[in-house]
JSON list of C-alpha atoms in Angstrom, two decimals:
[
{"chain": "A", "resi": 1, "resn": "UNK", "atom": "CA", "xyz": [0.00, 0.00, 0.00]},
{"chain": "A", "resi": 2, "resn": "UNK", "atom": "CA", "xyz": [1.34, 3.54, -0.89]},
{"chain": "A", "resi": 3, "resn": "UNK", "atom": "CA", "xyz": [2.50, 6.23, 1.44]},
{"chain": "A", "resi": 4, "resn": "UNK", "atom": "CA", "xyz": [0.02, 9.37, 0.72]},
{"chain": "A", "resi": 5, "resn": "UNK", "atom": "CA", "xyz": [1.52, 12.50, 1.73]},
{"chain": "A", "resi": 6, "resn": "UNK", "atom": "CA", "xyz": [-0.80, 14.86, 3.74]},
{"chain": "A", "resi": 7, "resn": "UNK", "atom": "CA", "xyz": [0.12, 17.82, 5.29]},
{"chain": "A", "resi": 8, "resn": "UNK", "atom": "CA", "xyz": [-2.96, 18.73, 6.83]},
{"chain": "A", "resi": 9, "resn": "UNK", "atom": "CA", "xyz": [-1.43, 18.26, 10.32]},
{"chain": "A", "resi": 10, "resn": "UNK", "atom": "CA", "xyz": [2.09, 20.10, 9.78]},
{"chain": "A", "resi": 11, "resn": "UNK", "atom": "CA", "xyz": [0.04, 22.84, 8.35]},
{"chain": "A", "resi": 12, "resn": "UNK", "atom": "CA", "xyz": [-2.24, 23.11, 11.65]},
{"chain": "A", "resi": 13, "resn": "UNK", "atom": "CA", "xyz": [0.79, 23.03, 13.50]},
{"chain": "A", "resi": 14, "resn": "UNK", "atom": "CA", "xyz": [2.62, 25.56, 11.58]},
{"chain": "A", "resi": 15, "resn": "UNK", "atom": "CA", "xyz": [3.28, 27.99, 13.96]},
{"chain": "A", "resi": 16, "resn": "UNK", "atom": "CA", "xyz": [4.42, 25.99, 16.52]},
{"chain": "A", "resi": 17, "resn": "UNK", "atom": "CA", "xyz": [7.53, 25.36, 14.17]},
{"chain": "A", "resi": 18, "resn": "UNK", "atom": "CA", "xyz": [7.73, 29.11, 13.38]},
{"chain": "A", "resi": 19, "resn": "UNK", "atom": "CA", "xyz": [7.94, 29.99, 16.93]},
{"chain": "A", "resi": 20, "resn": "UNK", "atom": "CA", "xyz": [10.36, 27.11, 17.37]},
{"chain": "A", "resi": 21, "resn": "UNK", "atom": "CA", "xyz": [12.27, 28.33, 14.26]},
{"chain": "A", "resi": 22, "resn": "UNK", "atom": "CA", "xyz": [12.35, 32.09, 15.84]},
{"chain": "A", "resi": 23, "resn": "UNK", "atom": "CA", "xyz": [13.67, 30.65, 18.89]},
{"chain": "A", "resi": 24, "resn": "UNK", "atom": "CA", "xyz": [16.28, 28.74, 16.60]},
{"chain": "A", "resi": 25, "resn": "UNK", "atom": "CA", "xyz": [17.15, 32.62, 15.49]},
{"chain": "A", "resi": 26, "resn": "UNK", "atom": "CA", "xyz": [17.14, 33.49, 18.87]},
{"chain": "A", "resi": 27, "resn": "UNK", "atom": "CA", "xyz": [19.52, 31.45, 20.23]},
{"chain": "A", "resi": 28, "resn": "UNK", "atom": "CA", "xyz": [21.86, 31.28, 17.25]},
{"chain": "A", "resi": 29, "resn": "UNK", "atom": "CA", "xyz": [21.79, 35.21, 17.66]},
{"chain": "A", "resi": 30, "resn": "UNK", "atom": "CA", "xyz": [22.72, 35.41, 21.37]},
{"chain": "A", "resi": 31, "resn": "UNK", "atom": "CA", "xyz": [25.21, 33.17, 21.17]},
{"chain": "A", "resi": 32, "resn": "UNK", "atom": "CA", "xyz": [26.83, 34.34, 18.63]},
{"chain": "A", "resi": 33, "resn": "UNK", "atom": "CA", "xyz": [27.25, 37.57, 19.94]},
{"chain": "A", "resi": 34, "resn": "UNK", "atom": "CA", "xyz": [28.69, 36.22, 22.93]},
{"chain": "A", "resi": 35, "resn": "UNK", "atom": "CA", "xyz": [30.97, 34.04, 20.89]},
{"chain": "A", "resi": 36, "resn": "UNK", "atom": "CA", "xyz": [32.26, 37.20, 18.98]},
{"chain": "A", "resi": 37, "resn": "UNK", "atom": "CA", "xyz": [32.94, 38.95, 21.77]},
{"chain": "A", "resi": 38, "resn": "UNK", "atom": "CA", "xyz": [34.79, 35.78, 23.54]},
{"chain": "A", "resi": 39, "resn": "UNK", "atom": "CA", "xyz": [36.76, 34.59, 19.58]},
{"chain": "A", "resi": 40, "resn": "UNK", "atom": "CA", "xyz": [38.00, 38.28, 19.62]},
{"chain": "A", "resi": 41, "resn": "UNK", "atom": "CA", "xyz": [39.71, 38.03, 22.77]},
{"chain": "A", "resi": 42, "resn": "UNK", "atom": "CA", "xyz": [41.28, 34.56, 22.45]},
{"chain": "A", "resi": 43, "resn": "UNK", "atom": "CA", "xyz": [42.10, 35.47, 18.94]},
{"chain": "A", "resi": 44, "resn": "UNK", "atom": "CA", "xyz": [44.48, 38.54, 19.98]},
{"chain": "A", "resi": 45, "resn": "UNK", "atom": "CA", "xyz": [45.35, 36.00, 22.46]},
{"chain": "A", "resi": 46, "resn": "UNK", "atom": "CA", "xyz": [46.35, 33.85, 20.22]},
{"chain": "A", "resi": 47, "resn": "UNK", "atom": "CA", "xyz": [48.84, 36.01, 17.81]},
{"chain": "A", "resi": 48, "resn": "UNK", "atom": "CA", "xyz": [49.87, 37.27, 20.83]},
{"chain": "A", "resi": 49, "resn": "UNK", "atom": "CA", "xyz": [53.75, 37.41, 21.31]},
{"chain": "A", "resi": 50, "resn": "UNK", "atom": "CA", "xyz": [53.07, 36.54, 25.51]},
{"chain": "A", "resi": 51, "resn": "UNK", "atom": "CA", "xyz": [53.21, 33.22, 26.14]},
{"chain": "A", "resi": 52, "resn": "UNK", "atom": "CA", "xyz": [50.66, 33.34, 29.65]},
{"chain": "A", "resi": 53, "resn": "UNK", "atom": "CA", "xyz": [48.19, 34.84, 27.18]},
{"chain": "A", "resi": 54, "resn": "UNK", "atom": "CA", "xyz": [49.09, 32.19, 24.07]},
{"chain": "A", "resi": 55, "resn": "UNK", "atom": "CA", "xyz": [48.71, 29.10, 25.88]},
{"chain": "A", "resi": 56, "resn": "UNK", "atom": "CA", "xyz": [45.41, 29.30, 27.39]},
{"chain": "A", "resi": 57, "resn": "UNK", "atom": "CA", "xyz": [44.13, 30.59, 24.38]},
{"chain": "A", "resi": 58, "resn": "UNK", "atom": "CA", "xyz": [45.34, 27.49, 22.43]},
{"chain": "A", "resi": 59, "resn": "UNK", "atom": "CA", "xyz": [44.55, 25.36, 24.83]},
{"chain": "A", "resi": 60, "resn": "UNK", "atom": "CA", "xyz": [40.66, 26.73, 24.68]},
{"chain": "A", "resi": 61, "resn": "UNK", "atom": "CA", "xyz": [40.65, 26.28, 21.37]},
{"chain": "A", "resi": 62, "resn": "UNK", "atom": "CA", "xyz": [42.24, 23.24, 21.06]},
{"chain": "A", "resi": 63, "resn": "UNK", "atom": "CA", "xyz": [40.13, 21.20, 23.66]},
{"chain": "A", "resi": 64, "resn": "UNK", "atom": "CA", "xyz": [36.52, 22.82, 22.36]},
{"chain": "A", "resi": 65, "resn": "UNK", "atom": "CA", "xyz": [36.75, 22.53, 18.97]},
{"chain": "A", "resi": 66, "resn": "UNK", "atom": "CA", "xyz": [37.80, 18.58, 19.30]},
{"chain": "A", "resi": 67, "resn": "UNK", "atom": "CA", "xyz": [35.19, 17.97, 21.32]},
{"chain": "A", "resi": 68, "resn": "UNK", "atom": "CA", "xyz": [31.31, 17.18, 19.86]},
{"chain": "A", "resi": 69, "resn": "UNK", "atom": "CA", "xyz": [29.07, 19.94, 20.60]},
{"chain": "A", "resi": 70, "resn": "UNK", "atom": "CA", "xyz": [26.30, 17.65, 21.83]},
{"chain": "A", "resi": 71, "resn": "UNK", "atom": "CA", "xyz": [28.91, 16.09, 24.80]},
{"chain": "A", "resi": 72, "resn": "UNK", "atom": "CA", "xyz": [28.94, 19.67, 26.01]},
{"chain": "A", "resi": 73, "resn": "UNK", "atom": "CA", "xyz": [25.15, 20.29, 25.92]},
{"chain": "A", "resi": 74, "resn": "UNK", "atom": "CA", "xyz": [24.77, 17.48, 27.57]},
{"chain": "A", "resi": 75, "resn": "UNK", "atom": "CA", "xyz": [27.35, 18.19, 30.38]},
{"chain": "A", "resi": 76, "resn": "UNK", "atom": "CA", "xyz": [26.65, 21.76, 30.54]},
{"chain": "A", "resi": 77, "resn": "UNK", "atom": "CA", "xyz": [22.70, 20.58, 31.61]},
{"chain": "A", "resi": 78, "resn": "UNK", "atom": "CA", "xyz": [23.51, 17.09, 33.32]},
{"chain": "A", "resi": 79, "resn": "UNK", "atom": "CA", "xyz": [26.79, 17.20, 34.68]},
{"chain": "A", "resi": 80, "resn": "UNK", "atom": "CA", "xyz": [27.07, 20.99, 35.76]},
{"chain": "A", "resi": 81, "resn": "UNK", "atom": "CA", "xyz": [24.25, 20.20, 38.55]},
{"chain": "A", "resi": 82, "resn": "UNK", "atom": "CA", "xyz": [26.27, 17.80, 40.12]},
{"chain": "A", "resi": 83, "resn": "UNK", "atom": "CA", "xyz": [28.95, 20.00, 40.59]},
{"chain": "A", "resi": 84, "resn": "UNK", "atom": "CA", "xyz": [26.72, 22.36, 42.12]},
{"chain": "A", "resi": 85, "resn": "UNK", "atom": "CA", "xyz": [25.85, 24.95, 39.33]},
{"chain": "A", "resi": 86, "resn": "UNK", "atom": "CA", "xyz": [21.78, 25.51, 37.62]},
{"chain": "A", "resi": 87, "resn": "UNK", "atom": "CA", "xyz": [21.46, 26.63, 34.19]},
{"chain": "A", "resi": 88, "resn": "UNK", "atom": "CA", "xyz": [17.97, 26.44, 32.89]},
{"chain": "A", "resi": 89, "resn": "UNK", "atom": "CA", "xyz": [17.74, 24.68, 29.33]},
{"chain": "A", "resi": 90, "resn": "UNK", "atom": "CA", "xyz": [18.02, 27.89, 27.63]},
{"chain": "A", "resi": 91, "resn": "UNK", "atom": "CA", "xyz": [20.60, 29.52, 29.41]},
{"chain": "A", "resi": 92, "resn": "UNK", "atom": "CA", "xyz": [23.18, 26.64, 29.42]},
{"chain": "A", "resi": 93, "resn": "UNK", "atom": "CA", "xyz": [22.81, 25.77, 26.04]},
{"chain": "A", "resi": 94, "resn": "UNK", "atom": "CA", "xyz": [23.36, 29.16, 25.10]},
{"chain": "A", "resi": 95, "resn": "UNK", "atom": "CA", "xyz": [26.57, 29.18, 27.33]},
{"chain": "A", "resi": 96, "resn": "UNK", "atom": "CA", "xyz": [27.71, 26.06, 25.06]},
{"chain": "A", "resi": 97, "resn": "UNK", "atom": "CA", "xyz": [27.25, 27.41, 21.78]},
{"chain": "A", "resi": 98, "resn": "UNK", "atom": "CA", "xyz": [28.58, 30.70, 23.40]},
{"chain": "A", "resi": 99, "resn": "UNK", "atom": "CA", "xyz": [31.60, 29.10, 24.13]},
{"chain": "A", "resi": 100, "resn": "UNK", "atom": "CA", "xyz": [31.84, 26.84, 21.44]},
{"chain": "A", "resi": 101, "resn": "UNK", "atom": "CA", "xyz": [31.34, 29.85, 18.92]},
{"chain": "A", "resi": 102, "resn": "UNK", "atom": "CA", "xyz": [33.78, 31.74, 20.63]},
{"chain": "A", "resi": 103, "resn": "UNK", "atom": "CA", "xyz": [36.60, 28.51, 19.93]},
{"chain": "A", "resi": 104, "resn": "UNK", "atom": "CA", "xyz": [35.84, 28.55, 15.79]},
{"chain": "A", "resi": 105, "resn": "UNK", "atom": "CA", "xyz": [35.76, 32.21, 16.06]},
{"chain": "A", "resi": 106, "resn": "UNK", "atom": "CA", "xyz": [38.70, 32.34, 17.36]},
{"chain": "A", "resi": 107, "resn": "UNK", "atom": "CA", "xyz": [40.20, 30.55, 14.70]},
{"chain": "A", "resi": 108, "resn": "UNK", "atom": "CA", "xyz": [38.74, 32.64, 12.16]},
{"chain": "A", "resi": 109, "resn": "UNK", "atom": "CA", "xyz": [39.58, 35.97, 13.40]},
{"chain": "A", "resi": 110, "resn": "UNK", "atom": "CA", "xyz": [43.44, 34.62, 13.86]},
{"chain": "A", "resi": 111, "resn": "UNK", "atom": "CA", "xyz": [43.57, 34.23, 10.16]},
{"chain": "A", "resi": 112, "resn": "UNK", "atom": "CA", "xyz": [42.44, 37.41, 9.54]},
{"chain": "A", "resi": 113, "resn": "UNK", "atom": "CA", "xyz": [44.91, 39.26, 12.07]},
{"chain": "A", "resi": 114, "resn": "UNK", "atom": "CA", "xyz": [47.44, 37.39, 10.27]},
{"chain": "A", "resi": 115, "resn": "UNK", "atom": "CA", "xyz": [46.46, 38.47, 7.30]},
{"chain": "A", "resi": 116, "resn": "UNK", "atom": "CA", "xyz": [47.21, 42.47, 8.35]},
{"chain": "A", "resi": 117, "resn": "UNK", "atom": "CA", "xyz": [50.41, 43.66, 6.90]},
{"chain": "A", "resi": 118, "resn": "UNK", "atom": "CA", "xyz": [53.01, 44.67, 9.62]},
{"chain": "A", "resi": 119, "resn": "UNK", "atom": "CA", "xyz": [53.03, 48.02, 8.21]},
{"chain": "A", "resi": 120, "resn": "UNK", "atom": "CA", "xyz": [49.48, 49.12, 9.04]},
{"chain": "A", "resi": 121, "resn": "UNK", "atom": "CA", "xyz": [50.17, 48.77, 12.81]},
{"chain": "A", "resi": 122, "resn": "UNK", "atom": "CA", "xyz": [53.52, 50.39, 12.53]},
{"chain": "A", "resi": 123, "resn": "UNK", "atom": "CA", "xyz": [52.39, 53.19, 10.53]},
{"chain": "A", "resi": 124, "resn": "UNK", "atom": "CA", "xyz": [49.27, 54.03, 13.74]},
{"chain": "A", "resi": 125, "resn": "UNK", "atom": "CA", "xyz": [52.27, 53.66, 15.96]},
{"chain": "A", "resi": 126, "resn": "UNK", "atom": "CA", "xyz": [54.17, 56.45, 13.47]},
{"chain": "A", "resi": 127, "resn": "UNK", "atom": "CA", "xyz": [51.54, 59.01, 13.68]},
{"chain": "A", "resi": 128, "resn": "UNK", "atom": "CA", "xyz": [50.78, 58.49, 17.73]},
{"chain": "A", "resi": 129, "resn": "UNK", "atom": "CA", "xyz": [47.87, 55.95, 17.91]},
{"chain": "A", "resi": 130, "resn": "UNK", "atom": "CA", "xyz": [47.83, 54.40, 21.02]},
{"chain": "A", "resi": 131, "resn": "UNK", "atom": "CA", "xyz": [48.40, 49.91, 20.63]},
{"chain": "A", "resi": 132, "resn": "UNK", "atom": "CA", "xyz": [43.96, 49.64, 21.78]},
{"chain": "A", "resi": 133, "resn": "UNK", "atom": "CA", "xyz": [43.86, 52.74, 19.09]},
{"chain": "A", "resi": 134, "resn": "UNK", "atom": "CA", "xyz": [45.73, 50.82, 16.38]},
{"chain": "A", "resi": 135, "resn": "UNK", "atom": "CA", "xyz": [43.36, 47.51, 17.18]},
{"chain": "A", "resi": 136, "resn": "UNK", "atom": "CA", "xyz": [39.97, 49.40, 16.97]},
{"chain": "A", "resi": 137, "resn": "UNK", "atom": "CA", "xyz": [40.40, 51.64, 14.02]},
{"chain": "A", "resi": 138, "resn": "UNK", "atom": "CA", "xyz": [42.85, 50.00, 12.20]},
{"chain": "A", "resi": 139, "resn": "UNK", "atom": "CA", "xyz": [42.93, 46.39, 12.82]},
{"chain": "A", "resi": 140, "resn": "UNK", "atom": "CA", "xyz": [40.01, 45.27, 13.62]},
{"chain": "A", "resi": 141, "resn": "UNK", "atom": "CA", "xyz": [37.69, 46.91, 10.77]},
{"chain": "A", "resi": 142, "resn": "UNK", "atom": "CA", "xyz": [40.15, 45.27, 8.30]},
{"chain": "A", "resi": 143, "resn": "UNK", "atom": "CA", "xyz": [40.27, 42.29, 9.70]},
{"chain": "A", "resi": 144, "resn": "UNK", "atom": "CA", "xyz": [36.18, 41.71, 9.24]},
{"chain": "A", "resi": 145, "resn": "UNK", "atom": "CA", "xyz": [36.59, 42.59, 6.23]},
{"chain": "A", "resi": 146, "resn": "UNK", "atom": "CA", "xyz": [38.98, 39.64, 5.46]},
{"chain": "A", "resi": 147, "resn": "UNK", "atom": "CA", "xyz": [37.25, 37.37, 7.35]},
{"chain": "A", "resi": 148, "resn": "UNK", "atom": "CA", "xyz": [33.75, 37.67, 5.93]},
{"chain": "A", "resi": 149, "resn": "UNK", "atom": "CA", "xyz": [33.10, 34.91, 3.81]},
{"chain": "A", "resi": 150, "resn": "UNK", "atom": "CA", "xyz": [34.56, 32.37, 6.70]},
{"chain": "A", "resi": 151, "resn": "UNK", "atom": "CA", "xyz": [32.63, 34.67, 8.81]},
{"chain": "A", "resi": 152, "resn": "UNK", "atom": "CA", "xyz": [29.63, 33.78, 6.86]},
{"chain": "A", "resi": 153, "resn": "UNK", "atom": "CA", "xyz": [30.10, 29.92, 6.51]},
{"chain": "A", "resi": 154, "resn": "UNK", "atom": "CA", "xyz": [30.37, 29.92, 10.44]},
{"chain": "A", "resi": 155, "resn": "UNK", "atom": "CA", "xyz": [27.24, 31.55, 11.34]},
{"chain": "A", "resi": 156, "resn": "UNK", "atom": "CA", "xyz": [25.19, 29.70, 9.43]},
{"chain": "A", "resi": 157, "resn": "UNK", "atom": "CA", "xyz": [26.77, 26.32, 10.64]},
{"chain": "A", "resi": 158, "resn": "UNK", "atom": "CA", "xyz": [26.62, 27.64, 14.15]},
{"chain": "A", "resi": 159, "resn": "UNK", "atom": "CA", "xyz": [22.75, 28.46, 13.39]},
{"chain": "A", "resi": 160, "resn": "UNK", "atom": "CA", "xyz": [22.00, 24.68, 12.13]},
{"chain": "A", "resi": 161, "resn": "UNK", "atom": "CA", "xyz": [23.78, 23.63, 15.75]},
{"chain": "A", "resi": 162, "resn": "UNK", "atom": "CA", "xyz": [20.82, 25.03, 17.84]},
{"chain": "A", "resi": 163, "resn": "UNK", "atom": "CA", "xyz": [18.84, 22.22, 16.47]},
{"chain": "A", "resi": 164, "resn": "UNK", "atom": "CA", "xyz": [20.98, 20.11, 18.97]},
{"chain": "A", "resi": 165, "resn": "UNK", "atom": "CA", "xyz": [19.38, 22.54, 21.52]},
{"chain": "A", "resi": 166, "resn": "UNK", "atom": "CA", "xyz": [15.97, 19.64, 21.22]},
{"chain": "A", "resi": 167, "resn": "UNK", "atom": "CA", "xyz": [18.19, 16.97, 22.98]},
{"chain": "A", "resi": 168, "resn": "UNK", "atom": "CA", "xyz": [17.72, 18.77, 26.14]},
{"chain": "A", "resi": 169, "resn": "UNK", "atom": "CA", "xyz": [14.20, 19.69, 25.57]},
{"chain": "A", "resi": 170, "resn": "UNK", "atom": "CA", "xyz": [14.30, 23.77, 24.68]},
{"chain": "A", "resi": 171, "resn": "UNK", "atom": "CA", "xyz": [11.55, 23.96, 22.38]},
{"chain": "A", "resi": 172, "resn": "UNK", "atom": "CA", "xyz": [13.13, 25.24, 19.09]},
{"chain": "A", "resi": 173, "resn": "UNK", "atom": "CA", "xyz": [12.62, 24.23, 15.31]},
{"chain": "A", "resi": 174, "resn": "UNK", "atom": "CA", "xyz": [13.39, 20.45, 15.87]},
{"chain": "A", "resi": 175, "resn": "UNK", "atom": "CA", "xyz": [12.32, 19.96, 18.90]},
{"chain": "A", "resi": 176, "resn": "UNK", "atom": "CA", "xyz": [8.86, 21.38, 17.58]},
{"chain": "A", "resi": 177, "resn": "UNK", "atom": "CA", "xyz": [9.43, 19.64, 14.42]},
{"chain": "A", "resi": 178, "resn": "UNK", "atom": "CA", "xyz": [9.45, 15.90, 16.49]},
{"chain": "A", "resi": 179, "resn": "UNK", "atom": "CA", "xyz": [6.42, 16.78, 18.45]},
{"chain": "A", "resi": 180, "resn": "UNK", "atom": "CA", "xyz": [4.43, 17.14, 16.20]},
{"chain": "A", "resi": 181, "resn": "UNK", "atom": "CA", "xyz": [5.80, 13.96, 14.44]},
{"chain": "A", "resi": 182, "resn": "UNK", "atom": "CA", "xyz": [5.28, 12.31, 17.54]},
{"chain": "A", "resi": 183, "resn": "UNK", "atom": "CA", "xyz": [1.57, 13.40, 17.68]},
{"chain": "A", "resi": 184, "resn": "UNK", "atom": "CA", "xyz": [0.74, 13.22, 13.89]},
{"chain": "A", "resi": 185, "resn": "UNK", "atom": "CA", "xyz": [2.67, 10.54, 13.25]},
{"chain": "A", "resi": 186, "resn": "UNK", "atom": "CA", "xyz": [2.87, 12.61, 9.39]},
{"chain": "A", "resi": 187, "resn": "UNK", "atom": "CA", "xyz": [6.95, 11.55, 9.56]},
{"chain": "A", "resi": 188, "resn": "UNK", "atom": "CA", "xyz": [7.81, 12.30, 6.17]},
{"chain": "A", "resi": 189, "resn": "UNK", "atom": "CA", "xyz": [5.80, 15.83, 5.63]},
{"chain": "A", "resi": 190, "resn": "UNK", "atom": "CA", "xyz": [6.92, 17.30, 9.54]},
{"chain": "A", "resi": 191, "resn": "UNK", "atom": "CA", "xyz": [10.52, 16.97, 8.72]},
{"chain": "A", "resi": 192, "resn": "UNK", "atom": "CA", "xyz": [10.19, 18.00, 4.81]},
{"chain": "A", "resi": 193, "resn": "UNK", "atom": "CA", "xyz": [8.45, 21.24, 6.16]},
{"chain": "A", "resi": 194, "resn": "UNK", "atom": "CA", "xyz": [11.35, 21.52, 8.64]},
{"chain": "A", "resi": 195, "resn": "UNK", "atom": "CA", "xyz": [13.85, 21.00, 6.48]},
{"chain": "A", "resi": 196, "resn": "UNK", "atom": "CA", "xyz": [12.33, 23.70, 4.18]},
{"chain": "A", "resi": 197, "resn": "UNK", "atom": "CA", "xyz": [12.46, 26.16, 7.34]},
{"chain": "A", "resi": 198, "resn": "UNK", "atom": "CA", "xyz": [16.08, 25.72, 7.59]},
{"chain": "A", "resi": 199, "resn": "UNK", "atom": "CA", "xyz": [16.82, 25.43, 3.90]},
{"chain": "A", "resi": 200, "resn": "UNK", "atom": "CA", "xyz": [15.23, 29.03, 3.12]},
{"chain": "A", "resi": 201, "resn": "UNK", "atom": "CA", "xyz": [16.56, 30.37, 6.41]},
{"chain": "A", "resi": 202, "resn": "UNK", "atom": "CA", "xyz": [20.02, 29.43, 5.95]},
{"chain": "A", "resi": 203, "resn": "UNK", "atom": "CA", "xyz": [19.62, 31.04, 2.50]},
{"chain": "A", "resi": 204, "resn": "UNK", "atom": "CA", "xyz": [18.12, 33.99, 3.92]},
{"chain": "A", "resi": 205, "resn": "UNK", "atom": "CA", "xyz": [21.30, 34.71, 5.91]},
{"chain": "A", "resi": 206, "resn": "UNK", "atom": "CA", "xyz": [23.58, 33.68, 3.29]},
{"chain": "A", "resi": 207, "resn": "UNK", "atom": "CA", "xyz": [22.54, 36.34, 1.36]},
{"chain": "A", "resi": 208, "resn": "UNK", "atom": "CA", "xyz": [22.50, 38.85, 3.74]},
{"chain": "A", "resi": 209, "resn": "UNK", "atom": "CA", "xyz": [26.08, 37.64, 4.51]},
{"chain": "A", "resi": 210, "resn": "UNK", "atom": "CA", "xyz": [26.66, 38.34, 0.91]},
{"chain": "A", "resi": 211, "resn": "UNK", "atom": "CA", "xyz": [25.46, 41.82, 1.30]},
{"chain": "A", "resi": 212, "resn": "UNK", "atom": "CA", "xyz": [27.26, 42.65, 3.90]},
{"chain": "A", "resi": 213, "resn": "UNK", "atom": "CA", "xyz": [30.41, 41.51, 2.16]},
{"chain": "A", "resi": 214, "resn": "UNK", "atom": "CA", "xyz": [29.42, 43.22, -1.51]},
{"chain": "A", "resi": 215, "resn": "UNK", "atom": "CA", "xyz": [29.00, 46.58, 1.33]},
{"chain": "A", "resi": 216, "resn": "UNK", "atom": "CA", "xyz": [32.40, 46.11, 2.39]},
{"chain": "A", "resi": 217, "resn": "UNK", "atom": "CA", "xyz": [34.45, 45.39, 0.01]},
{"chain": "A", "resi": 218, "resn": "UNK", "atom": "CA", "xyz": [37.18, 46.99, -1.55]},
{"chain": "A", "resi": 219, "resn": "UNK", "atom": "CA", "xyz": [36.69, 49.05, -4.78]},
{"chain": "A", "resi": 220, "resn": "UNK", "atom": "CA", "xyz": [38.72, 47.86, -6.94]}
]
């Protein structure tokens, strides 16, 4: 007997999978805020010529990014009570991603202080910039400008990681997504609608990323 598709259900249930899929944006945006802020730091850390500053850095980087995102979801919300420290579902997955943003971030905004000539920072220095002058006016605008397409590819890999955010319950795109699987039993249209939603929303920020590059770049 053939499998008739009917999306009757998904369709009733459609905005339970938008607000999932906002909450998707949600945490994807929080986090990766956070994990700017935190890749910055250990990525001057990083090309930094002071080893107390270097190590740790590496060594953050190093241990996060080999380890699989959904061991530290799970830790963060399992183990971390143990030890005596309450996150609610939201709040410690966001401290994962946060964290594990910050370690590919990291990596990415090495390459693109690397990727500074050794003049620009000497010339600041020339005409009196102060070394926190020289990194905000000079360094780091050019160095998101070189990093932008890498940039791009992270974010929206970072956003497809909240789905892992269901495993512990917080009710985003997936997580929505399997309920209503669960409830319909309509397995093959719930996750073809889902998979739409992320499809057209990691396009969405592709192109936006794209923007923002075209914005930015260089005349030539």
């Amino acid at each position: 007997m053939g499998y008739t598709l009917n999306f009757a259900a998904v369709w009733r249930n459609f905005d339970q999978l938008l607000a999932g899929l906002a909450l998707s944006l949600g945490l994807a945006f929080v986090s990766i805020l956070i994990g700017i802020l935190i890749g910055l730091l250990v990525a001057f850390a990083l090309v930094s010529k002071h080893r107390a500053a270097c190590w740790p850095a590496t060594v953050y980087v190093t241990v996060i990014r080999n380890l699989p995102i959904l061991v530290l979801v799970l830790f963060a919300y399992f183990a971390l009570p143990q030890m005596g420290v309450r996150l609610g579902k939201i709040e410690s997955f966001v401290a994962v991603l946060s964290i594990y943003s910050g370690a590919y971030l990291a990596e990415v905004f090495r390459a693109g202080l690397l990727s500074i000539p050794k003049g620009l920072p000497e010339a600041g220095l020339a005409i009196g910039l102060t070394p926190m002058q020289i990194r905000i006016s000079i360094v780091m605008p050019l160095m998101f400008r070189n990093v932008l397409p890498s940039l791009s590819s992270t974010i929206i890999s970072l956003f497809k990681d909240t789905s892992l955010a269901a495993a512990i319950a917080v009710p985003e795109l997936t997580f929505e997504a399997r309920k209503i699987n669960v409830e319909s039993f309509r397995v093959i249209e719930t996750w073809i609608v889902a998979s739409g939603l992320y499809v057209a929303t990691c396009v969405g920020l592709a192109a936006v990323m794209r923007m923002a590059e075209r914005r930015l770049a260089v005349p030539r």
